[in-house]
Coordinates of C-alpha atoms and ligand atoms in Angstrom, one line a residue:
Chain A
M1 CA -5.2 22.8 -35.4
M2 CA -5.9 25.1 -38.3
D3 CA -9.4 25.2 -39.8
K4 CA -8.3 25.3 -43.4
P5 CA -10.9 25.9 -46.1
T6 CA -11.1 23.5 -49.0
T7 CA -9.2 24.4 -52.1
T8 CA -9.7 21.5 -54.5
L9 CA -13.4 20.5 -53.8
K10 CA -15.9 21.4 -56.5
A11 CA -19.1 22.7 -54.9
I12 CA -22.2 20.7 -55.4
E13 CA -25.4 22.4 -56.7
S14 CA -27.9 23.0 -54.0
T15 CA -31.3 21.4 -54.9
P16 CA -34.7 22.9 -53.9
P17 CA -36.2 21.8 -50.6
L18 CA -38.9 19.2 -50.5
A19 CA -42.4 20.6 -51.0
D20 CA -44.0 18.6 -48.1
L21 CA -41.5 19.4 -45.3
D22 CA -44.2 20.8 -43.0
R23 CA -46.2 17.7 -43.4
I24 CA -43.2 15.5 -42.7
C25 CA -42.0 17.4 -39.6
D26 CA -43.8 20.0 -37.4
M27 CA -42.1 20.3 -34.1
Q28 CA -44.4 23.2 -32.9
E29 CA -47.1 20.6 -32.9
G30 CA -44.8 17.9 -31.7
R31 CA -45.5 15.6 -34.6
M32 CA -43.8 14.1 -37.7
A33 CA -44.7 11.6 -40.4
G34 CA -43.4 8.0 -40.5
K35 CA -42.0 8.9 -44.0
I36 CA -39.1 10.7 -42.2
F37 CA -37.6 7.2 -41.6
W38 CA -38.2 5.6 -45.0
D39 CA -38.3 7.9 -48.0
S40 CA -35.4 7.8 -50.5
E41 CA -36.0 11.4 -51.7
I42 CA -35.6 12.6 -48.1
Y43 CA -32.5 10.6 -47.9
E44 CA -31.0 12.2 -51.0
Q45 CA -31.7 15.6 -49.4
E46 CA -30.0 14.5 -46.2
L47 CA -26.9 13.4 -48.0
E48 CA -26.6 16.9 -49.6
K49 CA -28.0 19.2 -47.0
I50 CA -26.8 17.5 -43.8
F51 CA -24.0 15.1 -44.5
A52 CA -22.2 17.2 -47.1
R53 CA -22.7 20.3 -45.0
C54 CA -22.4 19.6 -41.3
W55 CA -19.3 19.0 -39.2
L56 CA -19.0 15.2 -38.8
F57 CA -16.9 13.2 -36.4
V58 CA -14.1 11.4 -38.1
A59 CA -11.6 10.2 -35.5
H60 CA -10.1 10.6 -32.1
E61 CA -6.6 12.0 -32.2
S62 CA -5.3 9.1 -30.2
Q63 CA -6.1 6.8 -33.1
I64 CA -3.4 8.5 -35.3
P65 CA -0.6 9.6 -33.0
E66 CA 2.3 9.4 -35.5
P67 CA 2.9 11.0 -38.9
G68 CA 1.6 8.7 -41.6
D69 CA -1.0 7.1 -39.3
Y70 CA -4.4 7.0 -40.8
V71 CA -7.9 5.7 -40.3
A72 CA -10.6 5.3 -42.9
T73 CA -14.2 6.4 -42.4
T74 CA -17.0 8.1 -44.2
L75 CA -18.7 11.5 -44.3
G76 CA -22.2 10.4 -45.1
E77 CA -21.5 8.0 -47.9
D78 CA -18.3 9.7 -49.0
E79 CA -15.3 7.7 -48.1
V80 CA -12.4 9.6 -46.5
L81 CA -9.0 9.0 -45.0
V82 CA -8.0 10.8 -41.8
V83 CA -4.2 11.2 -42.0
R84 CA -1.7 12.6 -39.5
Q85 CA 0.8 14.9 -41.2
K86 CA 4.5 15.4 -40.7
D87 CA 3.8 18.7 -38.9
R88 CA 1.3 16.8 -36.7
S89 CA -1.7 18.5 -38.2
I90 CA -4.5 16.3 -39.6
K91 CA -5.9 16.1 -43.1
V92 CA -9.1 14.5 -44.2
L93 CA -8.8 13.3 -47.8
I94 CA -11.4 11.8 -50.1
N95 CA -10.5 8.2 -50.5
A96 CA -11.2 8.2 -54.3
C97 CA -8.6 8.7 -57.0
P98 CA -9.0 11.8 -59.2
H99 CA -8.2 9.7 -62.2
R100 CA -11.1 7.3 -62.5
G101 CA -12.3 7.4 -58.9
N102 CA -10.9 4.1 -57.6
K103 CA -10.4 3.8 -53.9
V104 CA -6.8 4.6 -53.0
C105 CA -6.7 3.0 -49.6
F106 CA -8.4 -0.3 -48.8
A107 CA -7.3 -0.7 -45.2
E108 CA -9.3 0.6 -42.3
A109 CA -6.3 1.9 -40.4
G110 CA -2.5 1.8 -40.5
N111 CA 0.6 3.8 -41.2
A112 CA 1.6 4.8 -44.7
R113 CA 4.2 6.9 -46.5
G114 CA 1.5 7.5 -49.1
F115 CA -1.3 6.0 -51.0
I116 CA -0.9 4.4 -54.4
C117 CA -4.0 3.7 -56.6
N118 CA -4.2 0.1 -57.7
Y119 CA -5.7 1.0 -61.1
H120 CA -3.2 3.1 -63.0
G121 CA -0.7 3.6 -60.3
W122 CA -1.1 7.3 -59.3
A123 CA 0.9 7.8 -56.1
F124 CA -0.2 10.3 -53.5
G125 CA 1.7 11.6 -50.5
P126 CA 0.1 11.5 -47.0
D127 CA -0.9 15.1 -47.6
G128 CA -2.8 13.9 -50.7
A129 CA -0.5 15.6 -53.2
L130 CA 0.0 13.6 -56.5
R131 CA 3.7 12.7 -56.5
G132 CA 4.0 10.5 -59.5
M133 CA 2.6 7.6 -61.5
H134 CA 3.2 4.5 -63.5
E135 CA 4.3 5.6 -67.1
S136 CA 4.7 9.2 -66.0
G137 CA 6.4 10.1 -69.3
V138 CA 3.2 10.0 -71.3
Y139 CA 1.5 12.4 -68.9
E140 CA 4.4 14.9 -69.3
Q141 CA 4.0 14.8 -73.1
S142 CA 0.3 15.8 -72.8
G143 CA 1.1 18.8 -70.5
F144 CA -0.3 17.2 -67.4
D145 CA -0.4 19.4 -64.3
K146 CA 0.2 17.2 -61.2
S147 CA -0.4 20.0 -58.8
R148 CA -4.1 20.1 -59.7
Q149 CA -4.7 16.3 -59.3
G150 CA -4.3 15.7 -55.6
L151 CA -6.8 13.9 -53.4
R152 CA -9.6 16.2 -52.5
E153 CA -9.6 17.6 -49.0
A154 CA -12.3 18.4 -46.5
R155 CA -12.1 21.1 -43.8
V156 CA -10.8 19.7 -40.5
D157 CA -10.8 20.9 -37.0
S158 CA -10.8 19.3 -33.6
Y159 CA -12.2 19.7 -30.1
K160 CA -10.2 18.2 -27.2
G161 CA -9.2 15.1 -29.1
L162 CA -12.2 14.7 -31.3
V163 CA -11.6 15.4 -34.9
F164 CA -14.4 16.6 -37.2
A165 CA -14.5 17.4 -40.9
T166 CA -16.9 19.1 -43.2
F167 CA -17.2 19.5 -47.0
A168 CA -19.0 22.8 -46.8
A169 CA -16.8 25.9 -47.5
D170 CA -19.6 28.1 -46.0
A171 CA -20.1 26.1 -42.8
P172 CA -19.5 28.0 -39.5
S173 CA -16.3 27.2 -37.6
L174 CA -16.3 24.0 -35.5
A175 CA -16.3 26.1 -32.4
D176 CA -19.4 28.0 -33.6
Y177 CA -21.0 24.7 -34.8
L178 CA -20.7 23.1 -31.3
G179 CA -21.4 26.4 -29.5
P180 CA -22.1 26.2 -25.8
M181 CA -22.5 22.4 -26.0
T182 CA -18.7 22.1 -25.4
W183 CA -19.4 22.9 -21.8
Y184 CA -21.2 19.5 -21.6
L185 CA -18.8 17.7 -23.9
D186 CA -16.1 18.6 -21.4
V187 CA -17.7 16.2 -18.9
I188 CA -16.2 13.4 -20.9
L189 CA -13.4 15.1 -22.7
D190 CA -11.8 17.2 -20.0
N191 CA -12.5 15.7 -16.6
D192 CA -8.8 14.8 -16.2
E193 CA -5.6 16.6 -17.1
G194 CA -4.5 13.8 -19.4
G195 CA -7.5 14.0 -21.6
T196 CA -9.0 11.0 -23.3
E197 CA -8.0 8.2 -25.7
F198 CA -9.8 5.5 -27.7
I199 CA -9.2 1.9 -26.9
G200 CA -7.8 0.2 -30.1
G201 CA -10.2 -1.2 -32.7
C202 CA -13.6 -0.3 -34.0
I203 CA -16.5 -2.6 -34.0
R204 CA -18.8 -2.2 -37.1
S205 CA -22.2 -3.6 -37.5
T206 CA -25.2 -3.2 -39.8
Y207 CA -28.7 -2.2 -38.9
E208 CA -31.7 -2.1 -41.2
C209 CA -32.9 1.2 -39.7
N210 CA -32.9 4.9 -40.5
W211 CA -29.9 6.8 -39.1
K212 CA -32.1 9.4 -37.3
I213 CA -33.9 6.9 -35.1
A214 CA -30.6 5.9 -33.6
A215 CA -29.2 9.4 -33.3
E216 CA -32.4 10.5 -31.7
N217 CA -32.3 7.7 -29.2
F218 CA -29.0 9.2 -27.8
V219 CA -30.0 12.8 -28.2
G220 CA -32.6 12.4 -25.5
D221 CA -34.5 9.2 -25.2
I222 CA -33.7 7.9 -21.7
L223 CA -37.5 7.2 -21.5
H224 CA -37.0 3.9 -23.4
A225 CA -34.3 2.6 -21.1
G226 CA -36.4 1.6 -18.1
W227 CA -38.7 -0.4 -20.4
T228 CA -36.5 -1.6 -23.4
H229 CA -33.5 -2.5 -21.3
D230 CA -35.2 -4.2 -18.3
S231 CA -33.9 -7.6 -19.3
A232 CA -30.3 -6.3 -19.6
A233 CA -30.5 -4.5 -16.2
Q234 CA -31.9 -7.7 -14.6
A235 CA -29.0 -9.7 -16.1
M236 CA -26.2 -7.2 -15.2
L237 CA -27.5 -6.0 -11.8
G238 CA -30.2 -8.4 -10.8
G239 CA -32.6 -5.5 -10.7
S240 CA -34.4 -2.8 -12.8
V241 CA -32.8 0.2 -14.5
T242 CA -32.6 3.3 -12.4
K243 CA -36.1 4.8 -12.3
V244 CA -35.4 8.1 -14.0
S245 CA -38.6 9.8 -12.8
E246 CA -37.3 9.3 -9.2
L247 CA -33.9 11.0 -9.7
P248 CA -33.9 14.2 -7.8
E249 CA -32.5 16.3 -10.6
S250 CA -32.2 15.8 -14.3
Y251 CA -32.2 17.9 -17.5
Q252 CA -32.4 17.9 -21.3
V253 CA -30.2 20.6 -22.9
N254 CA -29.8 21.3 -26.6
W255 CA -28.4 23.8 -29.1
N256 CA -28.6 23.7 -32.9
G257 CA -29.8 20.1 -32.8
H258 CA -27.1 18.8 -30.5
G259 CA -28.5 17.4 -27.3
Y260 CA -27.3 16.2 -23.9
E261 CA -29.7 14.7 -21.4
F262 CA -28.4 13.9 -17.9
A263 CA -29.0 13.4 -14.3
R264 CA -26.4 14.1 -11.6
D265 CA -26.1 10.7 -10.0
L266 CA -22.4 10.2 -10.9
V267 CA -22.6 6.5 -11.6
G268 CA -26.1 5.7 -12.9
N269 CA -24.9 4.7 -16.4
A270 CA -21.6 3.2 -15.3
A271 CA -23.3 1.0 -12.7
V272 CA -24.9 -1.2 -15.4
L273 CA -21.5 -2.5 -16.4
G274 CA -21.5 -4.4 -13.1
E275 CA -17.9 -3.6 -12.4
S276 CA -17.1 -2.3 -8.9
A277 CA -13.7 -1.1 -10.0
I278 CA -15.3 1.4 -12.4
N279 CA -17.7 2.7 -9.8
K280 CA -14.8 3.1 -7.4
Y281 CA -12.8 5.0 -10.0
L282 CA -15.6 7.4 -10.6
H283 CA -16.1 8.1 -6.9
L284 CA -12.4 8.6 -6.4
H285 CA -12.0 10.7 -9.5
S286 CA -15.1 12.9 -9.1
P287 CA -13.4 15.4 -6.6
K288 CA -10.4 15.7 -8.9
A289 CA -12.8 16.3 -11.8
A290 CA -14.5 19.0 -9.7
E291 CA -11.3 21.0 -9.7
R292 CA -11.4 21.2 -13.4
L293 CA -15.2 21.2 -14.1
G294 CA -16.8 22.4 -10.9
E295 CA -19.1 20.4 -8.5
F296 CA -22.1 20.5 -10.9
R297 CA -20.4 18.7 -13.8
A298 CA -18.3 16.4 -11.6
R299 CA -21.5 14.7 -10.6
M300 CA -22.3 14.0 -14.3
L301 CA -19.2 11.8 -15.1
G302 CA -20.9 8.4 -15.3
A303 CA -24.4 9.6 -14.6
V304 CA -27.6 8.5 -16.3
S305 CA -27.0 10.4 -19.5
S306 CA -26.5 10.4 -23.3
F307 CA -25.5 12.8 -26.0
T308 CA -25.7 13.3 -29.8
V309 CA -23.7 15.9 -31.7
F310 CA -25.9 16.7 -34.7
P311 CA -26.2 14.8 -36.9
N312 CA -24.8 11.3 -36.1
F313 CA -22.1 11.3 -33.4
S314 CA -23.2 9.9 -30.1
F315 CA -21.9 8.7 -26.8
L316 CA -22.9 7.3 -23.4
P317 CA -21.0 8.7 -20.4
G318 CA -20.4 5.9 -17.9
Q319 CA -20.6 3.1 -20.4
N320 CA -18.0 5.1 -22.4
T321 CA -19.2 3.9 -25.7
V322 CA -18.8 6.3 -28.6
R323 CA -20.5 5.7 -31.9
V324 CA -21.3 7.1 -35.3
W325 CA -24.5 6.1 -37.1
Q326 CA -23.2 6.0 -40.7
P327 CA -26.0 6.4 -43.2
R328 CA -26.2 3.7 -45.9
G329 CA -29.5 4.5 -47.5
P330 CA -32.8 5.6 -46.1
N331 CA -33.2 2.3 -44.1
K332 CA -29.8 1.1 -43.4
I333 CA -26.8 2.2 -41.3
E334 CA -23.4 1.0 -40.4
L335 CA -22.7 1.5 -36.7
Y336 CA -19.1 2.3 -35.8
T337 CA -18.4 1.8 -32.1
W338 CA -15.4 2.7 -30.0
V339 CA -14.6 2.9 -26.3
I340 CA -13.3 6.1 -24.8
V341 CA -11.3 6.3 -21.5
N342 CA -9.2 8.8 -19.6
R343 CA -5.7 8.5 -20.8
N344 CA -4.5 8.6 -17.2
A345 CA -6.9 6.0 -15.8
P346 CA -5.3 2.9 -14.3
A347 CA -4.8 0.1 -16.9
E348 CA -7.1 -2.2 -15.0
V349 CA -9.9 0.3 -15.1
K350 CA -9.4 0.9 -18.8
E351 CA -9.6 -2.9 -19.3
K352 CA -12.8 -3.1 -17.3
W353 CA -14.3 -0.3 -19.6
R354 CA -13.1 -2.1 -22.7
R355 CA -14.9 -5.3 -21.7
G356 CA -17.8 -3.6 -20.0
A357 CA -18.7 -1.3 -22.9
M358 CA -18.7 -4.3 -25.3
M359 CA -20.7 -6.5 -22.8
T360 CA -23.5 -3.8 -22.7
F361 CA -23.3 -1.6 -25.9
S362 CA -22.0 -3.5 -28.9
P363 CA -23.6 -6.0 -31.3
T364 CA -23.2 -8.6 -28.6
G365 CA -24.1 -6.2 -25.8
V366 CA -27.0 -7.2 -23.7
F367 CA -28.4 -3.7 -23.8
E368 CA -27.9 -3.0 -27.5
M369 CA -29.7 -6.2 -28.6
D370 CA -33.1 -4.8 -27.5
D371 CA -32.4 -1.4 -29.1
G372 CA -31.7 -2.9 -32.5
E373 CA -35.0 -4.5 -33.0
N374 CA -36.9 -1.3 -31.9
W375 CA -35.0 0.9 -34.4
E376 CA -35.4 -1.6 -37.3
Y377 CA -39.1 -1.8 -36.8
C378 CA -39.7 1.9 -36.2
T379 CA -38.1 2.2 -39.7
K380 CA -39.8 -0.8 -41.4
T381 CA -43.4 -0.1 -40.4
S382 CA -43.1 3.2 -42.2
R383 CA -42.8 1.5 -45.6
G384 CA -46.6 1.2 -45.8
K385 CA -48.1 3.8 -48.1
V386 CA -50.6 4.8 -45.4
T387 CA -48.3 4.5 -42.4
R388 CA -45.8 6.8 -44.1
Y389 CA -48.2 9.7 -43.7
Q390 CA -49.5 8.9 -40.2
D391 CA -48.3 11.1 -37.3
L392 CA -45.7 10.1 -34.9
Y393 CA -46.0 11.8 -31.5
V394 CA -43.0 13.8 -30.3
G395 CA -44.9 16.0 -27.8
L396 CA -43.6 14.9 -24.4
G397 CA -42.5 17.8 -22.1
M398 CA -43.9 20.7 -24.1
N399 CA -43.5 23.8 -22.0
S400 CA -40.8 22.4 -19.7
R401 CA -38.2 25.0 -20.7
L402 CA -36.3 26.5 -17.8
S403 CA -35.5 30.2 -18.0
D404 CA -34.1 30.7 -14.5
T405 CA -31.0 28.7 -15.0
E406 CA -27.3 29.4 -15.5
L407 CA -26.8 26.3 -17.5
P408 CA -25.6 26.8 -21.1
G409 CA -27.9 26.1 -24.1
N410 CA -31.6 25.6 -24.2
V411 CA -32.4 23.9 -20.9
F412 CA -35.4 21.8 -20.1
R413 CA -36.6 20.3 -16.9
G414 CA -36.5 16.5 -16.5
Q415 CA -34.8 13.8 -18.6
L416 CA -38.1 12.1 -19.4
N417 CA -38.8 14.6 -22.1
E418 CA -38.9 14.9 -25.9
A419 CA -37.5 18.5 -25.9
N420 CA -34.1 17.3 -27.3
A421 CA -35.8 15.2 -29.9
R422 CA -37.9 18.1 -31.0
A423 CA -34.9 20.4 -31.2
Y424 CA -33.0 17.7 -33.2
Y425 CA -35.8 17.3 -35.8
Q426 CA -36.3 21.0 -36.0
R427 CA -32.6 21.4 -36.9
W428 CA -32.9 18.6 -39.4
K429 CA -35.8 20.4 -41.0
D430 CA -34.1 23.8 -40.9
L431 CA -31.1 22.3 -42.8
L432 CA -33.3 20.6 -45.3
Q433 CA -35.1 23.9 -45.9
A434 CA -32.0 26.1 -46.3
R435 CA -30.1 26.4 -49.6
T436 CA -27.0 27.8 -47.8
W437 CA -25.6 27.9 -44.3
A438 CA -26.5 31.6 -44.2
E439 CA -30.2 30.7 -44.6
V440 CA -30.2 28.3 -41.5
P441 CA -32.3 30.1 -38.8
D442 CA -31.1 30.6 -35.3
R443 CA -33.7 29.1 -32.9
N444 CA -31.7 29.3 -29.7
G445 CA -33.7 31.0 -27.0
K446 CA -36.9 30.5 -29.0
L447 CA -37.6 26.8 -28.4
D448 CA -40.6 26.1 -26.3
Chain B
M1 CA 2.3 -25.5 -29.2
N2 CA 4.1 -26.3 -32.4
T3 CA 3.3 -29.9 -33.1
L4 CA -0.2 -31.3 -33.4
E5 CA -0.4 -34.7 -31.7
L6 CA -3.2 -37.0 -32.7
V7 CA -5.4 -38.6 -30.0
T8 CA -7.1 -41.9 -29.9
L9 CA -10.3 -42.5 -32.0
E10 CA -12.3 -42.7 -28.8
E11 CA -11.0 -39.4 -27.6
E12 CA -11.6 -37.8 -31.0
R13 CA -15.2 -39.1 -31.0
A14 CA -15.8 -37.8 -27.5
V15 CA -14.6 -34.3 -28.5
Q16 CA -16.7 -34.4 -31.7
A17 CA -19.8 -35.5 -29.7
F18 CA -19.1 -32.6 -27.3
L19 CA -19.0 -30.0 -30.0
L20 CA -22.1 -31.3 -31.7
R21 CA -24.1 -31.6 -28.5
E22 CA -23.2 -28.1 -27.6
A23 CA -24.6 -26.8 -31.0
R24 CA -27.8 -28.8 -30.4
L25 CA -28.3 -27.3 -26.9
L26 CA -27.9 -23.8 -28.3
D27 CA -30.4 -24.5 -31.1
E28 CA -32.9 -25.7 -28.5
D29 CA -32.4 -22.6 -26.3
R30 CA -31.0 -24.8 -23.5
W31 CA -28.6 -22.1 -22.3
D32 CA -28.3 -23.5 -18.7
D33 CA -27.4 -26.9 -20.0
W34 CA -24.9 -25.3 -22.4
L35 CA -23.3 -23.4 -19.4
L36 CA -22.8 -26.8 -17.7
M37 CA -20.5 -27.7 -20.6
V38 CA -18.4 -24.6 -19.9
S39 CA -15.5 -24.5 -17.4
E40 CA -15.7 -21.8 -14.8
R41 CA -12.2 -20.9 -15.9
I42 CA -13.4 -20.2 -19.5
H43 CA -12.0 -17.5 -21.7
Y44 CA -14.6 -17.0 -24.5
W45 CA -13.1 -14.7 -27.1
M46 CA -14.3 -13.3 -30.4
P47 CA -12.0 -10.4 -31.4
G48 CA -13.2 -7.6 -33.8
I49 CA -11.7 -8.2 -37.2
E50 CA -9.5 -5.3 -38.5
N51 CA -9.0 -4.8 -42.2
R52 CA -5.3 -4.0 -42.2
R53 CA -2.6 -4.4 -44.9
R54 CA -0.4 -7.5 -44.9
E55 CA 2.7 -5.6 -43.9
D56 CA 1.0 -4.0 -40.8
A57 CA 2.5 -5.8 -37.8
R58 CA -0.7 -5.2 -35.8
G59 CA -2.4 -7.9 -37.8
G60 CA -6.1 -8.6 -38.3
F61 CA -7.1 -8.9 -34.7
N62 CA -5.6 -8.0 -31.3
A63 CA -6.1 -9.1 -27.8
E64 CA -6.1 -5.6 -26.4
H65 CA -8.5 -4.2 -29.0
M66 CA -12.3 -4.3 -29.0
A67 CA -14.0 -7.6 -29.3
L68 CA -17.4 -9.0 -29.8
F69 CA -16.9 -11.5 -26.9
D70 CA -14.1 -11.3 -24.3
D71 CA -15.8 -13.2 -21.6
G72 CA -15.3 -15.1 -18.4
Y73 CA -17.9 -17.4 -16.8
R74 CA -19.6 -14.4 -15.1
E75 CA -20.1 -12.7 -18.4
L76 CA -21.5 -15.8 -20.0
Q77 CA -23.9 -16.2 -17.1
R78 CA -25.1 -12.7 -17.5
R79 CA -25.8 -13.2 -21.2
V80 CA -27.7 -16.3 -20.4
A81 CA -29.6 -14.4 -17.7
R82 CA -30.8 -11.9 -20.2
F83 CA -31.9 -14.5 -22.7
K84 CA -34.1 -16.0 -20.0
Q85 CA -35.7 -12.7 -18.8
P86 CA -39.4 -12.5 -19.7
S87 CA -38.7 -8.8 -20.5
A88 CA -36.1 -9.7 -23.2
W89 CA -38.5 -8.2 -25.7
A90 CA -36.3 -8.9 -28.7
E91 CA -36.3 -12.6 -27.9
D92 CA -40.0 -13.1 -27.9
P93 CA -41.1 -14.6 -30.3
P94 CA -37.8 -16.4 -30.1
T95 CA -34.9 -16.3 -32.5
R96 CA -34.6 -19.6 -34.2
N97 CA -31.1 -20.9 -34.6
V98 CA -29.2 -23.6 -36.5
H99 CA -25.5 -24.1 -35.6
L100 CA -23.7 -26.2 -38.2
I101 CA -20.4 -27.5 -37.1
S102 CA -17.8 -29.0 -39.4
N103 CA -14.0 -29.4 -40.2
I104 CA -13.4 -30.8 -36.8
E105 CA -9.8 -31.6 -36.0
V106 CA -8.9 -32.9 -32.5
Y107 CA -5.3 -32.9 -31.1
A108 CA -3.8 -33.4 -27.7
G109 CA -3.8 -30.3 -25.5
E110 CA -0.9 -28.7 -23.7
N111 CA -1.7 -30.4 -20.4
P112 CA -2.8 -33.9 -19.6
G113 CA -6.5 -34.4 -20.1
E114 CA -6.8 -31.4 -22.4
Y115 CA -7.6 -31.4 -26.1
R116 CA -7.2 -28.8 -28.7
A117 CA -10.0 -28.7 -31.2
F118 CA -10.4 -26.8 -34.4
S119 CA -13.8 -26.4 -36.1
C120 CA -15.8 -24.3 -38.4
F121 CA -19.3 -23.2 -37.9
V122 CA -22.2 -21.7 -39.8
N123 CA -24.8 -20.1 -37.7
V124 CA -28.1 -19.3 -39.3
R125 CA -30.6 -17.3 -37.3
S126 CA -34.1 -16.2 -38.2
R127 CA -36.4 -13.9 -36.4
G128 CA -39.9 -12.7 -37.1
L129 CA -41.4 -13.7 -40.5
D130 CA -38.4 -12.9 -42.7
E131 CA -35.2 -11.9 -41.0
Q132 CA -32.3 -14.1 -41.7
Y133 CA -28.7 -13.7 -40.7
Q134 CA -25.8 -16.0 -41.4
I135 CA -22.4 -15.9 -39.8
A136 CA -19.7 -18.4 -40.6
G137 CA -16.3 -18.7 -38.9
R138 CA -13.5 -20.7 -37.4
R139 CA -13.1 -21.7 -33.8
E140 CA -10.1 -22.9 -31.9
D141 CA -11.0 -24.5 -28.6
V142 CA -9.3 -26.0 -25.6
L143 CA -11.4 -28.7 -23.8
C144 CA -10.4 -30.1 -20.4
R145 CA -11.6 -32.9 -18.1
E146 CA -13.4 -31.6 -15.1
G147 CA -15.2 -34.0 -12.8
D148 CA -16.7 -36.7 -14.9
G149 CA -16.7 -35.0 -18.3
L150 CA -15.3 -32.6 -20.8
K151 CA -15.6 -28.9 -20.4
L152 CA -14.9 -25.9 -22.7
L153 CA -11.8 -24.1 -21.3
S154 CA -11.2 -21.6 -24.0
R155 CA -12.6 -20.7 -27.3
R156 CA -11.4 -18.3 -29.9
I157 CA -13.9 -17.4 -32.6
L158 CA -12.8 -15.7 -35.9
I159 CA -15.2 -14.6 -38.5
P160 CA -14.1 -13.2 -41.9
N161 CA -16.3 -10.1 -41.6
A162 CA -14.7 -6.8 -40.6
T163 CA -18.2 -5.3 -40.5
L164 CA -20.8 -7.5 -39.0
P165 CA -23.5 -8.0 -41.7
C166 CA -26.3 -7.8 -39.1
K167 CA -27.3 -5.8 -36.0
N168 CA -26.3 -8.3 -33.3
I169 CA -25.2 -11.7 -32.3
N170 CA -27.9 -12.9 -30.0
T171 CA -26.5 -16.4 -29.6
F172 CA -23.3 -18.1 -28.7
L173 CA -21.0 -19.3 -31.5
Ligands
LIG1 S1 -8.2 5.3 -61.2 FE1 -6.5 5.7 -59.9 S2 -4.9 5.8 -61.2 FE2 -6.5 5.5 -62.6
LIG2 FE1 -31.2 1.8 -25.6

């Protein structure tokens, strides 16, 4: 798919960075201030310098197979439509009318020949072009130029089924943005020749938490699982969560704020679904996956692992839950949750994953219930004037970097580590500091 | 089933009593007693609500799509098992529940000894000092006779919300 630069978007003015960024976040020292989860000035900076700037996940291609198919989502708090075009390419259009700004599409998904604004009847094609309107004669009399009044477009690109968009004309290409992390993404996206698809539907829920605490949890916080999720593991398996410190081999890897943490136990994550059909599928499929990915990655398919693509797109291999932590203010998110499966997996296995993912990681999921409360109170305690400036410890696993490894990215020994969290917050800080993409420093190879 | 066939007053009263008792057991955290009211053949389903246009044939929910509950007996047992774990940190102090049940309509079921019941609910939960969540919805149940009493054979729960206004549903509806 073409990575086409924006033509109709007006650039937004870059604001100066916050004066106290070092106080808020110092990853060399492994500390940050509680304020990072609460402050509304920080949040405004994030909307501008992260969400209006980074490549953000918008859809899986399987959600919009046919021309005219669309799904609605948001880039930060900006509402957009992801629309399959006649030529099979995908456009991401701002879901706001260029006349007075009304929303032009109110459905979350569907198939449309175009979008007609409810207010004064401006009618747009699936490509966003303004085609006509109610009382079009009066516009003609005033020399109106339809060609300049289409729905605004974001840049779009995709990686193996995952569609991303960005508002930033100066952002690197998606390939450069993801960098070597695609090697790890392929564990999920490319372990089978048929690729992947989303199961239908999206579950949305609302948390009173900062978006970063959730994204950080998936970037590299398996540490919490053995403690937080004991009750769910007891319920699903009749025993505790895998003791991560006892796994023979595990890593954290990161690159430009993206992070994957993983063991190579093949079914550690998947096992908590308590579905033998899924474990069996993974065992049978692993040798086939090895032909595509090699032995090393074939052992990661459903292993104890999690991933965040900076800033807010996460998933859990094995449980196959995919999620976006949509920012809705400094202390609120909407969580969009989907289930991803191999397109060629047997129907009964897909069905087990559909149910299993929801049973464990959804608003009714026995695992997710204990996460929610943690994230909300990590956020809420930071509202105190004093708490806001107290240090939070992010120092676990300093000096655990591996230099004698062939693995791509910045590689760290052991999953019980805060290396990925530090890299995540460092990237966050670098983006908040930089006025343009060109100013964002390259820290790869330089992380401790 | 196209026609709704009324049942006797005694039968209607028995079904109403069942639904109200069920709500009370949940409010009292008596999950094991609640499970005893559920048939082992249960299908307990709460589909995710999709905000689609009227002309969209896919409709507002779909059996093959994602759901909040899509459970058999084993899944309900697992959920109850978590509630009862001492390490269910987010249940201690406990969540306090009120389940209000109304708009009860009782009709004959498809098979002898079965009833079809419609009802509405409002579930109010509070946690900690100040958290409060309210979910309202409609239910369509099938109750059956098993052994000496009524059991819940299937339940479909529809809420109006396409986005859940809270972080979880840590109860049954
Ligand atoms: S706001 Fe859309 S036509 Fe006027
Ligand atoms: Fe968790």
